[in-house]
PDB file of C-alpha atoms in Angstrom:
ATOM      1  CA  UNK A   1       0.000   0.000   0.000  1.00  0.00           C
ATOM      2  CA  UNK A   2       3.113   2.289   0.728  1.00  0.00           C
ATOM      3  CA  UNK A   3       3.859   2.021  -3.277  1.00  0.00           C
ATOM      4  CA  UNK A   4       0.098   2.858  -4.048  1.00  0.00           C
ATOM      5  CA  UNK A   5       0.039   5.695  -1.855  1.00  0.00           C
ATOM      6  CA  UNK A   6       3.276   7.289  -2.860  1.00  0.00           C
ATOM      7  CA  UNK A   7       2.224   6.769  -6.692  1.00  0.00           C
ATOM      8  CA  UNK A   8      -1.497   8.723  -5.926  1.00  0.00           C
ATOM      9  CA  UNK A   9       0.698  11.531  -4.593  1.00  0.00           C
ATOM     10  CA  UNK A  10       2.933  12.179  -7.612  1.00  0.00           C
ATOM     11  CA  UNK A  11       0.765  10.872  -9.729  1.00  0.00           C
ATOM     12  CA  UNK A  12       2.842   7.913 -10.657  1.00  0.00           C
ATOM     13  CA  UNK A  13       0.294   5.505 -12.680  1.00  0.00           C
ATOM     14  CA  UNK A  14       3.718   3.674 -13.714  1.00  0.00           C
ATOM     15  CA  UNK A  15       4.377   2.812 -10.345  1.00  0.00           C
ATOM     16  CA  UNK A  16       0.655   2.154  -8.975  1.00  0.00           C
ATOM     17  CA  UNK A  17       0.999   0.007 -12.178  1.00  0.00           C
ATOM     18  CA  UNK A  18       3.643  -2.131 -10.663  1.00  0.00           C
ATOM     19  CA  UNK A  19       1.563  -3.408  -7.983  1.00  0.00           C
ATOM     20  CA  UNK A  20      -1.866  -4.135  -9.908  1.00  0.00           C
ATOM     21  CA  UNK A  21      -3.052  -7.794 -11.901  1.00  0.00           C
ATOM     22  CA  UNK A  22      -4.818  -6.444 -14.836  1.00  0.00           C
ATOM     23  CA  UNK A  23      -7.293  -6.721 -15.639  1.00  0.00           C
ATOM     24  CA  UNK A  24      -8.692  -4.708 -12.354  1.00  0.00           C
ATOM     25  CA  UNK A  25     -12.249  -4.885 -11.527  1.00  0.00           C
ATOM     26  CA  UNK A  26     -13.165  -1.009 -10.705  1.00  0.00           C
ATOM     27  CA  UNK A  27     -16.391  -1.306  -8.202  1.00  0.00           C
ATOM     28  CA  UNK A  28     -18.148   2.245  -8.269  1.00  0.00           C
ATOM     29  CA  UNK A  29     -21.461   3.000  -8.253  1.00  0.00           C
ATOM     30  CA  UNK A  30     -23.425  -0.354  -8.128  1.00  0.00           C
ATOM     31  CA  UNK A  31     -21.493  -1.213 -11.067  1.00  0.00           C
ATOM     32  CA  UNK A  32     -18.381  -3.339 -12.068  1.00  0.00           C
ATOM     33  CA  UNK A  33     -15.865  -2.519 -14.939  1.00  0.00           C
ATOM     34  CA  UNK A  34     -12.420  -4.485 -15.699  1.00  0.00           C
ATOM     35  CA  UNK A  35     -10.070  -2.488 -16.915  1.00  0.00           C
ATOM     36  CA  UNK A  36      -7.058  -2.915 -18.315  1.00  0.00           C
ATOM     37  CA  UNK A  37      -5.448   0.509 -17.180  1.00  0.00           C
ATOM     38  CA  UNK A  38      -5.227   2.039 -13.799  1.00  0.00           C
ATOM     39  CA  UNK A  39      -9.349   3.248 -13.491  1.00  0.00           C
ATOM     40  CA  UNK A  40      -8.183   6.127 -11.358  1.00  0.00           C
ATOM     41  CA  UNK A  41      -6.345   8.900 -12.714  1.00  0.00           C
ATOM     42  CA  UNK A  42      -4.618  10.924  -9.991  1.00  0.00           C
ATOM     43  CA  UNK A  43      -3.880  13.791 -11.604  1.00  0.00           C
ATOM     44  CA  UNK A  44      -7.539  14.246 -13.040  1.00  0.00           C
ATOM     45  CA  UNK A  45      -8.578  13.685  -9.296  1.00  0.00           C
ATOM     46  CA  UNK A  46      -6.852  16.623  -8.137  1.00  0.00           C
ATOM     47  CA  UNK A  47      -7.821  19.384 -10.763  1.00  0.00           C
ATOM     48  CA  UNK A  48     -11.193  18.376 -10.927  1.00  0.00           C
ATOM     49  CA  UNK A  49     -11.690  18.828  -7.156  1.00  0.00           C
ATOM     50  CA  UNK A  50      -8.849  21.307  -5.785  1.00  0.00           C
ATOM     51  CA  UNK A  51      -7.401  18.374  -4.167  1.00  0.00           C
ATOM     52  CA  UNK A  52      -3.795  18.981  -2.667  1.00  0.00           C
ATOM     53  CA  UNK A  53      -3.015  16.782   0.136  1.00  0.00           C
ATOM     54  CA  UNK A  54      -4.791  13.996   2.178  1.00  0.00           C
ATOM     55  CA  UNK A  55      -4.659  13.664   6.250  1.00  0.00           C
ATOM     56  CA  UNK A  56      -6.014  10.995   8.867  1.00  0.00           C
ATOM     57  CA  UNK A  57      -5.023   7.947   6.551  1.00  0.00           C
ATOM     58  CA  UNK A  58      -5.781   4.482   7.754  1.00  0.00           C
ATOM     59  CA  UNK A  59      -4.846   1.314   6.472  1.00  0.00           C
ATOM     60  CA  UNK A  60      -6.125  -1.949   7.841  1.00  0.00           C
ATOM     61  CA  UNK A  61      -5.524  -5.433   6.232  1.00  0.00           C
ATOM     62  CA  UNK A  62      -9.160  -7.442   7.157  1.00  0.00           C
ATOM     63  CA  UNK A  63      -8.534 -10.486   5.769  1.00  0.00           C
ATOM     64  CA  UNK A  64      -5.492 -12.430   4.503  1.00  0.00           C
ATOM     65  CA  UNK A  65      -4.719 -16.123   3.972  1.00  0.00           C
ATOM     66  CA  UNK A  66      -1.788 -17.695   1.734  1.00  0.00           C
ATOM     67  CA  UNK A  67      -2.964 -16.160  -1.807  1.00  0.00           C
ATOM     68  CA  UNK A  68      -5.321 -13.523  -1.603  1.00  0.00           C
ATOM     69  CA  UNK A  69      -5.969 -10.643   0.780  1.00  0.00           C
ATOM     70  CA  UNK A  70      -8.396  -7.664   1.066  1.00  0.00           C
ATOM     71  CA  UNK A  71      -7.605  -4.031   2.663  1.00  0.00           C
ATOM     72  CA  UNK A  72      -9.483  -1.181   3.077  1.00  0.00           C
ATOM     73  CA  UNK A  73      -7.922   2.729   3.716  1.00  0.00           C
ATOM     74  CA  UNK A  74      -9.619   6.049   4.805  1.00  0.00           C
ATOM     75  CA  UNK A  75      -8.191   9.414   4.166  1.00  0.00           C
ATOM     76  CA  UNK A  76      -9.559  13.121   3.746  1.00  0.00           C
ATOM     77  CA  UNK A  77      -8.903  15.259   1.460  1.00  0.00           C
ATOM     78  CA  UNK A  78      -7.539  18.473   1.605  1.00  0.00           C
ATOM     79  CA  UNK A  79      -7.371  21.646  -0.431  1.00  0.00           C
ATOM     80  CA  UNK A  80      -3.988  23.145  -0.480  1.00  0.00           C
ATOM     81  CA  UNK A  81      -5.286  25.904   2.196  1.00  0.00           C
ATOM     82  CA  UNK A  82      -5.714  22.922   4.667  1.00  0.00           C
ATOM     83  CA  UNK A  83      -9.455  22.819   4.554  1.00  0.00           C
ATOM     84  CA  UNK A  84     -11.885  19.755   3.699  1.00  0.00           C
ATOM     85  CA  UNK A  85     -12.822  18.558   0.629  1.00  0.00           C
ATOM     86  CA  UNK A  86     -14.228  14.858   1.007  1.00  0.00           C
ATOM     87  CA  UNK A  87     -13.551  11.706   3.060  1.00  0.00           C
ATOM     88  CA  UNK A  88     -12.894   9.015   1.161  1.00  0.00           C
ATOM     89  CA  UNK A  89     -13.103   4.929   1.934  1.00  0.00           C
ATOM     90  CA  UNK A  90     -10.930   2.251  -0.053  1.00  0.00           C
ATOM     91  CA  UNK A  91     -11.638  -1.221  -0.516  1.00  0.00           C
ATOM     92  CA  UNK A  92      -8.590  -3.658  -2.404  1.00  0.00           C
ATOM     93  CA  UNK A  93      -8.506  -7.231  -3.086  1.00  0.00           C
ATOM     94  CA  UNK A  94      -4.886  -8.814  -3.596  1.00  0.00           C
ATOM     95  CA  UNK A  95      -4.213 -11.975  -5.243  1.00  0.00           C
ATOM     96  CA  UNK A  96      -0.505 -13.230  -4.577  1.00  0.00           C
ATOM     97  CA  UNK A  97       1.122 -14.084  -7.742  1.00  0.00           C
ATOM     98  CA  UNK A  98       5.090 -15.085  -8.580  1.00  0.00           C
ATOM     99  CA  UNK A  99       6.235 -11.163  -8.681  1.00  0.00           C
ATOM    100  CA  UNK A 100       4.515 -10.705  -5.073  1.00  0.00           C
ATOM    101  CA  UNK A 101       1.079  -9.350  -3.794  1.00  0.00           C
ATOM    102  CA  UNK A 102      -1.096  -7.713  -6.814  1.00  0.00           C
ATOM    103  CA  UNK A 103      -3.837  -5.698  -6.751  1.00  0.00           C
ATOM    104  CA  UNK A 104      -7.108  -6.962  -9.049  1.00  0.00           C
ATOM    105  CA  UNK A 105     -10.149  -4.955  -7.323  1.00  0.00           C
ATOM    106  CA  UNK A 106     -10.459  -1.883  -6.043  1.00  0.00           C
ATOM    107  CA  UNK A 107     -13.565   0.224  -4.999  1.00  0.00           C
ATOM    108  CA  UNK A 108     -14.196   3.558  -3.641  1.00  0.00           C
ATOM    109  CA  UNK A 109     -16.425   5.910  -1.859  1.00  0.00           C
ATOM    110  CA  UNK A 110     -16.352   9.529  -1.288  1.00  0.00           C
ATOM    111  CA  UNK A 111     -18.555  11.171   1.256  1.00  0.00           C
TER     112      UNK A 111
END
């Protein structure tokens, strides 16, 4: 998650890249989508909403067993100025493969 994180915040697709199994099932909105590029766009993300920074993050591992394990994360976002834009509530399934732990789901909420 330390990779995925640091990619988000210099908007490093290559790197998030490293760590996902595509295709990636993006959950969002009562629907499913495989994808066979990083659904999230960082960048995008933080022009569209004044996004600068994120505080409060949480990571928690809630299930794990000898191939596959699923995460969740919490942050809030923050305009540059400090103040509040949105919390926001990950949820990632891992699959462990020959090159290590990969990424193949990944849903989000903002609130």
């Amino acid at each position: 998650m330390e990779n995925y994180v640091a990619g988000f915040k210099s908007n490093d697709v290559a790197l998030i890249d490293k760590m996902v199994k595509y295709p990636i099932a993006y959950i969002k909105n009562g629907t499913v989508t495989m994808c066979d590029s990083y659904p999230i766009d960082p960048k995008s993300l933080k022009e569209e909403k004044g996004w600068d920074h994120s505080v409060d993050w949480k990571f928690e591992v809630t299930a794990v067993n000898d191939s596959e394990a699923h995460a969740v994360a919490s942050a809030v976002r923050c305009r540059k100025d400090g103040s509040r834009i949105e919390s926001v509530h990950g949820f990632y399934a891992f699959t462990k493969t020959v090159d290590g732990w990969k990424m193949y789901a990944v849903a989000d909420t903002t609130f």
